[in-house]
Short mmCIF file of C-alpha atoms in Angstrom, two decimals:
data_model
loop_
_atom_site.label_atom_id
_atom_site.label_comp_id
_atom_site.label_asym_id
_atom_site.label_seq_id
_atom_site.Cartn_x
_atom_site.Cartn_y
_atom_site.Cartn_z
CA UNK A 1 -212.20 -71.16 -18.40
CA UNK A 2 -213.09 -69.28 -15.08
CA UNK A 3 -210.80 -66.17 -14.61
CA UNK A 4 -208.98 -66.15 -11.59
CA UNK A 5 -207.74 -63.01 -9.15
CA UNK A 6 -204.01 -62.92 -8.82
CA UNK A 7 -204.08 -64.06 -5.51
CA UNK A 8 -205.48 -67.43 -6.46
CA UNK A 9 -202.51 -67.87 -8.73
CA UNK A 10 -200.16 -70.78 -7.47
CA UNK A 11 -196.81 -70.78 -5.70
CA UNK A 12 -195.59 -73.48 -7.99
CA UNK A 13 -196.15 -71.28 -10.99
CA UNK A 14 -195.02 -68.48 -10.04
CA UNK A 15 -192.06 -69.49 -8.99
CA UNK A 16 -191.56 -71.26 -12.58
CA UNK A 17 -192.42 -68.26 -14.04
CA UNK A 18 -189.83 -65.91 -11.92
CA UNK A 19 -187.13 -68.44 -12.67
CA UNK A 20 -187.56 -68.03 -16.66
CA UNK A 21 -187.53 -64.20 -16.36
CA UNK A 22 -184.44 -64.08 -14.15
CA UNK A 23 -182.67 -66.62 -16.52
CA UNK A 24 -184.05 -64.77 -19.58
CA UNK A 25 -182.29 -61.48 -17.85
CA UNK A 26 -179.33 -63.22 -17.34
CA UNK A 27 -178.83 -65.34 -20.83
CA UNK A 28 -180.22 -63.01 -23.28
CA UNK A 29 -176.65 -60.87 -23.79
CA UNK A 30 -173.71 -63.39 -23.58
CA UNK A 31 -175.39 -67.31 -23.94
CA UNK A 32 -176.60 -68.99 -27.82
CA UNK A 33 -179.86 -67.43 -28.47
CA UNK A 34 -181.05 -71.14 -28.68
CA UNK A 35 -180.99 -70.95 -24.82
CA UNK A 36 -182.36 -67.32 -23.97
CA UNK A 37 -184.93 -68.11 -27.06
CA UNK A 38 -186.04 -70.96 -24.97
CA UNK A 39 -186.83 -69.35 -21.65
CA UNK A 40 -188.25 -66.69 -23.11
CA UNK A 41 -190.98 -68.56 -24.99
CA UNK A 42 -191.43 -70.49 -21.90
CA UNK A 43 -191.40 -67.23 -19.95
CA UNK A 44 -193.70 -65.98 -22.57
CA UNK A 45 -196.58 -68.89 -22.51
CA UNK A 46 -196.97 -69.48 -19.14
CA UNK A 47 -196.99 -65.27 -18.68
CA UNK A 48 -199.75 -64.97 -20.88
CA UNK A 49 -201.61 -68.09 -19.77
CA UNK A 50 -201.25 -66.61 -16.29
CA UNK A 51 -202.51 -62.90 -17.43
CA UNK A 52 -205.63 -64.25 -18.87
CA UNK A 53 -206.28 -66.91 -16.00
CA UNK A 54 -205.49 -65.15 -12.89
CA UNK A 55 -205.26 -61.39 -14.10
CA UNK A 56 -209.16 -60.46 -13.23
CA UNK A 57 -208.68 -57.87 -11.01
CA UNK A 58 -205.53 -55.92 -12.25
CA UNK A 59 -205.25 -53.86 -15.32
CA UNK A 60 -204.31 -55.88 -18.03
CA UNK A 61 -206.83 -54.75 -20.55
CA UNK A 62 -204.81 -51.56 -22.06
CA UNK A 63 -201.66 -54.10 -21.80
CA UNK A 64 -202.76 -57.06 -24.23
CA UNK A 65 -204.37 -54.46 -26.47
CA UNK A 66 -200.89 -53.21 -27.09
CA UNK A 67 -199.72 -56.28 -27.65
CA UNK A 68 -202.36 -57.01 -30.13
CA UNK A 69 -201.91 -54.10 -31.66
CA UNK A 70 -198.33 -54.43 -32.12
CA UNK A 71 -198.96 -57.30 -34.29
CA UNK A 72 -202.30 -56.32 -36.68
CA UNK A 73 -200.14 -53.17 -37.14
CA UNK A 74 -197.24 -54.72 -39.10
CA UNK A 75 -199.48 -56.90 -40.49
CA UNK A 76 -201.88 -54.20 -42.10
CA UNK A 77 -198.94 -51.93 -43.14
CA UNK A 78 -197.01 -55.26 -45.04
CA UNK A 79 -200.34 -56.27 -46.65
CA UNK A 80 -201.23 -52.87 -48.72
CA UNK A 81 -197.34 -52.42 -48.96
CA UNK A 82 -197.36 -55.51 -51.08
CA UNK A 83 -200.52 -55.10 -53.24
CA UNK A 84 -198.85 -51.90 -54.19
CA UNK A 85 -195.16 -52.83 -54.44
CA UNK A 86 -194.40 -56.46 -54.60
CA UNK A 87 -191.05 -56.00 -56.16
CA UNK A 88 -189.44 -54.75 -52.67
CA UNK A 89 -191.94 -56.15 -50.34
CA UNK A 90 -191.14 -59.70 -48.70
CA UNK A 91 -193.62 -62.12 -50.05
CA UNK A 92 -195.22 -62.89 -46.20
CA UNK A 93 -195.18 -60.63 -43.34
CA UNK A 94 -192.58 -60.56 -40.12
CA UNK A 95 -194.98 -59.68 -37.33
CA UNK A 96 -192.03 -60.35 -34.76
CA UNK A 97 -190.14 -56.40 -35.14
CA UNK A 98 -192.95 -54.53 -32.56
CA UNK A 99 -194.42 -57.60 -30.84
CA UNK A 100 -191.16 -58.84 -29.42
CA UNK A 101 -190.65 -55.77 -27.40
CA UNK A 102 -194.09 -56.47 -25.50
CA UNK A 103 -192.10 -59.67 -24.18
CA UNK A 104 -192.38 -56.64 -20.83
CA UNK A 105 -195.82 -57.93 -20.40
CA UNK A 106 -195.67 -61.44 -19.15
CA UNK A 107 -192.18 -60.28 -17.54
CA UNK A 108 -194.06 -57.84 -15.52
CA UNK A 109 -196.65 -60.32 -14.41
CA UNK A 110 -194.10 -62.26 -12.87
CA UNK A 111 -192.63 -59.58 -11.26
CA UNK A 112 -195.54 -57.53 -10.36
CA UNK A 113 -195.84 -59.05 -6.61
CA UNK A 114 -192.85 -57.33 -4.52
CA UNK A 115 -190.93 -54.42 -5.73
CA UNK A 116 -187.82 -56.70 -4.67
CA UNK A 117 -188.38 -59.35 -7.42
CA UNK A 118 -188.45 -55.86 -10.00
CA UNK A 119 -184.72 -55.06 -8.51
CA UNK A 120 -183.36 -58.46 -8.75
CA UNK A 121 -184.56 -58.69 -12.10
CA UNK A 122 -182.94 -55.75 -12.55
CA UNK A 123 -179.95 -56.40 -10.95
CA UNK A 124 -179.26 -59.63 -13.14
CA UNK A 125 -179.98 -57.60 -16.42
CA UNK A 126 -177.24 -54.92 -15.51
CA UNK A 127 -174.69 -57.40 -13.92
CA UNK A 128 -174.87 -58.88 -17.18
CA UNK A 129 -173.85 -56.04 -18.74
CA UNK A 130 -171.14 -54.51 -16.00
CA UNK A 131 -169.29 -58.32 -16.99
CA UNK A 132 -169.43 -57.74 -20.73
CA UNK A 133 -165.77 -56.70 -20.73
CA UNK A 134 -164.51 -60.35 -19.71
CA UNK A 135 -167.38 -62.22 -20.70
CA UNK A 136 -167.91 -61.18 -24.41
CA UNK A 137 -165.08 -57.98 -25.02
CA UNK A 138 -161.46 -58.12 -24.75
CA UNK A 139 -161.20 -57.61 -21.00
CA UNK A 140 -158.17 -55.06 -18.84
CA UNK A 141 -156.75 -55.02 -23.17
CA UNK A 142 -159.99 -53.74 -24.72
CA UNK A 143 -160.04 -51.33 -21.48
CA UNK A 144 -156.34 -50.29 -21.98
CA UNK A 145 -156.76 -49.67 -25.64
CA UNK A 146 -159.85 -47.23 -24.69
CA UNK A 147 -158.04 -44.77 -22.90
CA UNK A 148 -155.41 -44.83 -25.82
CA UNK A 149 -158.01 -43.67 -27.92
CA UNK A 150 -159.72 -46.94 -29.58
CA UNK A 151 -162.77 -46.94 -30.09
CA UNK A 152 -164.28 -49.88 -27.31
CA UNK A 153 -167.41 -52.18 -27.63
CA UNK A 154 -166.90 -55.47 -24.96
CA UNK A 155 -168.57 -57.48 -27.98
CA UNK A 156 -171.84 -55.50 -27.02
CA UNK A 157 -172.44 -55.17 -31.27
CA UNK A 158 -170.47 -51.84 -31.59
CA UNK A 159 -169.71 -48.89 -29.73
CA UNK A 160 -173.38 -47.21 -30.29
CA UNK A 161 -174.70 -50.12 -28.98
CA UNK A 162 -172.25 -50.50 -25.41
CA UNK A 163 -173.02 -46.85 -25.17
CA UNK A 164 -176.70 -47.61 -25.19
CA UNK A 165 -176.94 -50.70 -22.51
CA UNK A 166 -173.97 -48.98 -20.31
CA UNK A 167 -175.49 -45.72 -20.16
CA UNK A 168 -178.95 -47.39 -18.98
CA UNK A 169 -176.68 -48.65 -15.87
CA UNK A 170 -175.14 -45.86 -15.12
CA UNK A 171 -178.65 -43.92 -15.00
CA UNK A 172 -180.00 -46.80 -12.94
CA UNK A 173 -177.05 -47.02 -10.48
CA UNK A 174 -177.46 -42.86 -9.48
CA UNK A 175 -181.25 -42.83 -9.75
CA UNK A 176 -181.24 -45.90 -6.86
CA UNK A 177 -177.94 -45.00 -5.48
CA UNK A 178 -180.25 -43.57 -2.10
CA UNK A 179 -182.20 -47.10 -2.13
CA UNK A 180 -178.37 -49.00 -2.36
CA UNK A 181 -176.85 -47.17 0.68
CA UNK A 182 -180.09 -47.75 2.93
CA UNK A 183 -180.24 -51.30 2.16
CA UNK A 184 -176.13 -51.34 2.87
CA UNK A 185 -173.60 -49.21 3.41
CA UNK A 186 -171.54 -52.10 2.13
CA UNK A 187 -172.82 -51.32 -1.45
CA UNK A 188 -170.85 -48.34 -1.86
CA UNK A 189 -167.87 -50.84 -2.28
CA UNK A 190 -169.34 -52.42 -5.51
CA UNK A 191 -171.12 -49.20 -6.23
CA UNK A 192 -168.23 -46.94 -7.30
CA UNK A 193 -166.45 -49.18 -9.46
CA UNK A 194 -169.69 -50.23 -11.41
CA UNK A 195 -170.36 -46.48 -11.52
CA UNK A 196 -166.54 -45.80 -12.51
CA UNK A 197 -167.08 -48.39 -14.98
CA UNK A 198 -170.07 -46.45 -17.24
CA UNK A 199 -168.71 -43.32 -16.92
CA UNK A 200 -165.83 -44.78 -18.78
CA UNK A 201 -167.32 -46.95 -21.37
CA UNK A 202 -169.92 -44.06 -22.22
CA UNK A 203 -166.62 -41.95 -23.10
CA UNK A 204 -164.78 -44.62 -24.00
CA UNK A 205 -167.26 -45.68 -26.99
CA UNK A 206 -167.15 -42.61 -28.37
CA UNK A 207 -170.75 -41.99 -29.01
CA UNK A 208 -171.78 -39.06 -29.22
CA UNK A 209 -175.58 -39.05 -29.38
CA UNK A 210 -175.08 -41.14 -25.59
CA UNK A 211 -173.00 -37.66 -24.76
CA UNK A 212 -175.96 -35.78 -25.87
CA UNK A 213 -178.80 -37.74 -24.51
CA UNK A 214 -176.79 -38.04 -21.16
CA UNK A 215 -176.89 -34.47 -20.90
CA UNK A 216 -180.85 -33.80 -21.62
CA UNK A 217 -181.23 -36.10 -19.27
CA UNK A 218 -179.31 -34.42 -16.52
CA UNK A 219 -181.19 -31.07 -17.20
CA UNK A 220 -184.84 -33.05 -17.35
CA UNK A 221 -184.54 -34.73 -14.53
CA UNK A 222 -182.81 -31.42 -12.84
CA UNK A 223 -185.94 -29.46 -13.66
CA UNK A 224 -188.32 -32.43 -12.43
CA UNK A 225 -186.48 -31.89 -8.85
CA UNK A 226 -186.52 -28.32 -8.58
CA UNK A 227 -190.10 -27.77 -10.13
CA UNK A 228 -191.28 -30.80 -8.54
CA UNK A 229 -192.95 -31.62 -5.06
CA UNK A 230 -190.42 -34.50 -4.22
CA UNK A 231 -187.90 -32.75 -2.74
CA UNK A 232 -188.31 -34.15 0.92
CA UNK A 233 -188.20 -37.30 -0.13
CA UNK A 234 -184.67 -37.39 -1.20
CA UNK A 235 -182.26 -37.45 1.69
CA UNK A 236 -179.52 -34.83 0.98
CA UNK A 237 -176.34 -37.08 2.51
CA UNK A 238 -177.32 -39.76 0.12
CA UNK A 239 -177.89 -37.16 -2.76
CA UNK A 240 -174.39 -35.16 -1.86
CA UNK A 241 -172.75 -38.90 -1.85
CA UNK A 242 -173.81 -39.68 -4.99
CA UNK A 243 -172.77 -36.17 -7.04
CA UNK A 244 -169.97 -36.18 -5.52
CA UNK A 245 -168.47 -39.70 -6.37
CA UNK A 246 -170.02 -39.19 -9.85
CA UNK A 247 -168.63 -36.11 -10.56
CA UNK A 248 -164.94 -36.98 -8.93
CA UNK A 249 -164.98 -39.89 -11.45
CA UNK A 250 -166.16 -38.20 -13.99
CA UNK A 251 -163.33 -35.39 -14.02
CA UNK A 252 -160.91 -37.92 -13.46
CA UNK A 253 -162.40 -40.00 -16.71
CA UNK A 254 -162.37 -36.53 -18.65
CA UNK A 255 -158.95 -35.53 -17.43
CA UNK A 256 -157.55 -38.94 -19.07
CA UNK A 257 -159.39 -39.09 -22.12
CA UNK A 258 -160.45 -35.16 -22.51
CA UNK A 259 -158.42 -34.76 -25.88
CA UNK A 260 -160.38 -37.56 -27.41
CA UNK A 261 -163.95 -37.17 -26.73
CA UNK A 262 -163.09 -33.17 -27.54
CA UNK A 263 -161.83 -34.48 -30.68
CA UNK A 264 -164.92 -36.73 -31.06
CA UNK A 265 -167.10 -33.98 -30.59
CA UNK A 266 -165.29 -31.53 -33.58
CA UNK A 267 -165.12 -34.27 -35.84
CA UNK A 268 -168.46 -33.42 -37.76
CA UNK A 269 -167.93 -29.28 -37.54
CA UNK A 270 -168.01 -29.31 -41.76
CA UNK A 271 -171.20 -31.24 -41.79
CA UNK A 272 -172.71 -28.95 -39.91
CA UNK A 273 -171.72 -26.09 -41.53
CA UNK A 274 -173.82 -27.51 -44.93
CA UNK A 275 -176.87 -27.92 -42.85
CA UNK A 276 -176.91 -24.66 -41.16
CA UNK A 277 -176.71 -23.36 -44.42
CA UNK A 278 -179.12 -25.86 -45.47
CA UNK A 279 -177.20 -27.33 -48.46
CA UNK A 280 -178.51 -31.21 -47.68
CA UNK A 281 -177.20 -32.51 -50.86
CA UNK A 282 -173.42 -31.61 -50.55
CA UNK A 283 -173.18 -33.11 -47.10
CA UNK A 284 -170.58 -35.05 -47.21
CA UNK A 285 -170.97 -38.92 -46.25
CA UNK A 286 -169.15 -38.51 -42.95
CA UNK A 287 -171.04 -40.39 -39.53
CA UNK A 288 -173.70 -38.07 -39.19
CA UNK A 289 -173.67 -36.82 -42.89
CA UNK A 290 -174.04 -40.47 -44.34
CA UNK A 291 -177.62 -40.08 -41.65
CA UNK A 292 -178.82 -37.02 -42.93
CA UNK A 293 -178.84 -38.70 -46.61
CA UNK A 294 -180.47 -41.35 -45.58
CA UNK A 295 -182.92 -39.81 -43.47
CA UNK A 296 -183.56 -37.60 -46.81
CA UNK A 297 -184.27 -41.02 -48.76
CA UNK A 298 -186.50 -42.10 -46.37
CA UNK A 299 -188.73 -38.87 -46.05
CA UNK A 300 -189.21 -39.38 -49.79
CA UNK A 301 -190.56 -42.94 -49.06
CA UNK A 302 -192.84 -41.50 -46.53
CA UNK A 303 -194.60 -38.96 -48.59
CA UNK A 304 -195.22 -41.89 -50.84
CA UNK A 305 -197.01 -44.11 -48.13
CA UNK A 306 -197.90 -41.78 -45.11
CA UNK A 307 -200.42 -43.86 -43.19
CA UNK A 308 -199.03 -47.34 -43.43
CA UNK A 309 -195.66 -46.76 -44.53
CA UNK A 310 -193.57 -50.15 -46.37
CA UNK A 311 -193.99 -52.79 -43.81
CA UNK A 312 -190.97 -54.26 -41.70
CA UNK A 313 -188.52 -53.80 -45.03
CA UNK A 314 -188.88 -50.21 -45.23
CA UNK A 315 -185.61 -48.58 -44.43
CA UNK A 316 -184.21 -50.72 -46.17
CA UNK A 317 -186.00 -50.24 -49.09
CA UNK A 318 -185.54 -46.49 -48.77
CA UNK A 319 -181.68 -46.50 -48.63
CA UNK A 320 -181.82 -49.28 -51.65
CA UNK A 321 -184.29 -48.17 -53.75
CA UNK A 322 -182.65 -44.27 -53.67
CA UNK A 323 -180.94 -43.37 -57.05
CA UNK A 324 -178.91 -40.89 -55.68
CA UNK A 325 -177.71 -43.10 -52.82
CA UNK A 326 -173.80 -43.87 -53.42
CA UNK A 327 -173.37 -47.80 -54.20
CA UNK A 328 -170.72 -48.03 -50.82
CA UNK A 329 -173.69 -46.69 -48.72
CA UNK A 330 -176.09 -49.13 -49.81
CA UNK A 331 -173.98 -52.32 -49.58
CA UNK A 332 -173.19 -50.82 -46.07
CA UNK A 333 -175.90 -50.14 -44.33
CA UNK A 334 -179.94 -51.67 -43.88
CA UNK A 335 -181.00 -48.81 -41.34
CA UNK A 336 -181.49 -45.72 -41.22
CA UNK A 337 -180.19 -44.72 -37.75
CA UNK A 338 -183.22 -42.78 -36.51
CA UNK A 339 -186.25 -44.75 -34.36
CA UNK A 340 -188.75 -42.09 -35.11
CA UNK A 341 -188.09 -41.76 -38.70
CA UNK A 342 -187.99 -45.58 -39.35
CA UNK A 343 -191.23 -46.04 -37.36
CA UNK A 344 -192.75 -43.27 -40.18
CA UNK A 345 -190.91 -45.60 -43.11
CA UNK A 346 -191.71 -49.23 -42.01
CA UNK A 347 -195.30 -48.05 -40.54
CA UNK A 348 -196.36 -44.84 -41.49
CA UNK A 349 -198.04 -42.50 -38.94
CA UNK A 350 -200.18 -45.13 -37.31
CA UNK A 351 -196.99 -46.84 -36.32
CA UNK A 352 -195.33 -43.95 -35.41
CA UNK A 353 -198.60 -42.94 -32.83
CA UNK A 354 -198.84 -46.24 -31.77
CA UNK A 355 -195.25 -45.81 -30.39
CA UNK A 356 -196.05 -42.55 -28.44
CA UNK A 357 -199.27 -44.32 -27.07
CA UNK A 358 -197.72 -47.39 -25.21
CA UNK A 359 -194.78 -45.32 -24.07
CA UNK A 360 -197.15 -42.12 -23.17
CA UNK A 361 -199.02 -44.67 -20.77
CA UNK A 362 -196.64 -46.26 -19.53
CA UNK A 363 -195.02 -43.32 -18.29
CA UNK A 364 -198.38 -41.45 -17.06
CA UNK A 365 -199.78 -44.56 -15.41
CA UNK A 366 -196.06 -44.23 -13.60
CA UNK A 367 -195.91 -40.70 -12.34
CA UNK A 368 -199.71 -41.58 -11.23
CA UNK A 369 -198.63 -44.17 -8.71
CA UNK A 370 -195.75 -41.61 -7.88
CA UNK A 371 -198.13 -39.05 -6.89
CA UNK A 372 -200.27 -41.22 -4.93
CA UNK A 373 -197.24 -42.72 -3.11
CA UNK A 374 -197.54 -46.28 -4.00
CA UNK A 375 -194.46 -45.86 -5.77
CA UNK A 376 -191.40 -43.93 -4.76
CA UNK A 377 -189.91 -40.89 -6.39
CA UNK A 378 -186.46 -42.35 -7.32
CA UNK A 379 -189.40 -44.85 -9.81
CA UNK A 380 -190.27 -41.51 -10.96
CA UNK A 381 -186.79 -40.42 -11.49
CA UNK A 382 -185.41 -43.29 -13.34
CA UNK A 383 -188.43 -43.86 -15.50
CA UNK A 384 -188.07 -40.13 -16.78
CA UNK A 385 -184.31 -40.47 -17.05
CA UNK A 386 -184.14 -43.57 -18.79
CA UNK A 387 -186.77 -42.60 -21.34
CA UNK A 388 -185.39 -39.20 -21.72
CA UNK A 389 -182.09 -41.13 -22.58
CA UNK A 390 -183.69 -43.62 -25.08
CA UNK A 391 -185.86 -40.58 -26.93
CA UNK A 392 -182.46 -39.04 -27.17
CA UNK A 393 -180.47 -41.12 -28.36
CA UNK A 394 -182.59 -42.76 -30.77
CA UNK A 395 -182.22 -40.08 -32.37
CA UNK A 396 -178.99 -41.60 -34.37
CA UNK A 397 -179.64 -45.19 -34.08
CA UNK A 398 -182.55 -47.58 -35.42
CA UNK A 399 -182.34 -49.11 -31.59
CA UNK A 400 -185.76 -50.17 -31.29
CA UNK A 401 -185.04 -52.53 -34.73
CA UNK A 402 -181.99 -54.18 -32.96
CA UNK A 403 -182.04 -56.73 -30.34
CA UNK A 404 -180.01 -54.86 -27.97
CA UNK A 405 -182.94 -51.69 -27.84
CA UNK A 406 -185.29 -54.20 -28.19
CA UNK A 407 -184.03 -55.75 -24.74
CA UNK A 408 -183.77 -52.65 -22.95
CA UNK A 409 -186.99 -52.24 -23.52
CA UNK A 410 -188.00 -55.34 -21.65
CA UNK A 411 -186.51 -55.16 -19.33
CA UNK A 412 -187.14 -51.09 -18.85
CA UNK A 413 -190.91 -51.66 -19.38
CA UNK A 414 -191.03 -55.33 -17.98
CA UNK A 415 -189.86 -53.47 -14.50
CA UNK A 416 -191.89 -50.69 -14.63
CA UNK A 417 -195.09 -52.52 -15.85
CA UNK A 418 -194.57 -54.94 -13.07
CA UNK A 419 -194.41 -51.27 -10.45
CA UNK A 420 -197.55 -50.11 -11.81
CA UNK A 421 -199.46 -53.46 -11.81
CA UNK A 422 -197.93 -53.50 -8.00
CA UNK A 423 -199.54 -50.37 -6.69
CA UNK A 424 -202.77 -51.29 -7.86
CA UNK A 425 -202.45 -53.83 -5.81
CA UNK A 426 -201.62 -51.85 -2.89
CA UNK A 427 -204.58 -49.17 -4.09
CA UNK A 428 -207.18 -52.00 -4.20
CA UNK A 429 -206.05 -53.39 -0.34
CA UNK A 430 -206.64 -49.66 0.55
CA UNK A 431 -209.52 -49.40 -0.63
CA UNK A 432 -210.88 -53.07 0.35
CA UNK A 433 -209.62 -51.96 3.87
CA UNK A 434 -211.47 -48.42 3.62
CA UNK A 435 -214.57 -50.13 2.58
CA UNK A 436 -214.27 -52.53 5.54
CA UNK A 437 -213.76 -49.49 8.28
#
């Protein structure tokens, strides 16, 4: 089969293939998975169909050879797994735990064309999210019951897990907040309360590793502005808007539900005690003390099986096959609550650098379109936000081995992808044009 530019792709099919990704964004979180699972793969096919048909003159090389990658890799690290240890390896590998997360690349190819289709996209993933309270949670009740100190979710898995995809909004909504207000001034009306809106349901969730990441995240992308060159492309009316709505909702959050995220945040002061003095063993099995045991029984399963780690099973092999591990902690839990040490457990160290590559290129190729102006800064912001955000908090939570990190993800790295493919465009047309002069 001939391979095609991108230009020669049809209208017909790429307005098939923009359909599935918009309906994908918008029926992944509250519809059957039978229905999201089905425009997805369709979403899927035709995406890669297109890449390799039409994709001649972009950069899709790097892209597919992540995606290929993301499947020998689980593959390889399950095979010599079970030679060694058939007992607690599954009997036939699950190459689906990385490779679903590279469902960004054929999003991004139908995206890649206008920056517009990346923000409807968008748009569509984080209105699904902003409804969650009367789609799939309890609604103005599960809202009520928040500020009296519950514990709130929307049906969004658990708290850890509304913190994660509400958090996400809220850094999209104040990196784009200048891009909003030029479109319309109107937007400020539907602005605030969605802002309003993640302020609360980041306190109201009560997790504390969002707290934390939310506040690395302030002081990286604070540092990017005042060590970077980008200053004069941020307006300061739109940049004094936006800190001052946030903050004014903010304090007014805090000032309702103050006691409780205070209390929140001294709830684990004996845990920490034991590990400054480095006592491991006695920590008791508290939130984050039942995570420092089992990040202690899966360091012992990594020194067994460095380089390839236990295949897709792992943490859960390390939490069940730990003799030390209480009984109530293993019927509990199957993770291990940390990305980076999982990625060590289910695929040793060539897992774990394989993780660092994709998102290490993503994120240079980026800040390289940034600098050349084919992309503009608030892309820059929000792409170091939001993965300053995720490194954070993934910290506490396997994320990337659930479907709601595995989501973000897409459609995070679907958008951005889709940027970066985008300005190459726009580079080649310069140069074509250049050439021509």
């Amino acid at each position: 089969m001939t391979r095609l530019n991108h230009t020669q792709q049809g209208n017909r099919l790429a307005i098939i293939g923009f359909t599935c990704t918009c309906l994908y964004a918008l029926t992944k979180i509250h519809s059957p998975d039978t229905l999201s699972n089905a425009v997805g793969l369709a979403m899927v096919l035709l995406g890669l169909f297109a890449i390799y048909r039409y994709g001649k003159d972009l950069s899709i090389k790097i892209p597919m050879l992540l995606l290929f990658a993301s499947v020998v890799i689980p593959l390889i690290s399950w095979y010599f797994a079970h030679l060694a240890h058939p007992k607690w390896v599954d009997p036939y590998p699950k190459l689906d735990k990385l490779s679903r997360i590279f469902m960004f690349v054929p999003i991004a190819w139908w995206l890649k064309d206008s920056p517009k289709k990346v923000f409807l996209f968008w748009a569509l993933a984080a209105l699904t999210i902003i409804v969650s309270p009367w789609v799939g949670g309890g609604g103005c009740q599960e809202i009520s019951n928040g500020f009296h100190g519950a514990r709130i979710d929307f049906g969004l898995r658990n708290g850890e897990h509304a913190s994660l995809f509400f958090g996400f909004v809220l850094l999209g909504l104040i990196c784009f907040s200048s891009r909003l207000f030029k479109w319309s001034k109107l937007t400020l009306i539907l602005w605030t309360p969605a802002l309003c809106l993640c302020l609360y349901t980041v306190a109201a969730s009560q997790t504390r590793a969002c707290w934390l990441a939310l506040i690395v995240t302030l002081i990286t992308a604070l540092t990017y502005y005042f060590l970077g060159n980008n200053k004069k492309y941020i307006k300061a009316k739109y940049l004094i808007i936006t800190a001052l709505v946030t903050l004014l909702a903010g304090s007014v959050i805090y000032k309702s539900m103050g006691h409780i995220i205070e209390k929140r945040v001294g709830a684990e002061s004996g845990v920490i005690q034991h590990i400054i003095k480095g006592d491991l063993e006695n920590v008791p099995y508290t939130s984050v003390g039942t995570r420092i045991h089992m990040w202690r029984a899966s360091w012992e399963k990594i020194k067994e099986r460095p380089l390839l780690g236990w295949g897709n099973e792992g943490q859960y092999i390390a939490i069940h096959d730990t003799n030390w591990m209480p009984e109530y902690i293993k019927q509990q839990f199957g993770h291990i609550h940390n990305i980076y040490i999982a990625l060590l457990t289910d695929y040793g160290l060539i897992g774990f650098v394989f993780y660092f590559i994709w998102v290490g290129w993503l994120l240079i190729r980026v800040f390289k379109a940034v600098s050349k102006g084919y992309l503009r800064h608030d892309i820059g912001y929000f792409s170091l936000g939001a993965m300053t955000f995720w490194s954070i908090i993934s910290l506490f939570e396997s994320y990337l081995f659930f479907w709601t990190g595995v989501f973000c993800l897409q459609v995070i790295f679907g958008g951005l992808l889709a940027l970066i493919w985008h300005a190459q465009i726009l580079e080649n047309k310069d140069n074509e044009a250049k050439q021509l002069s």
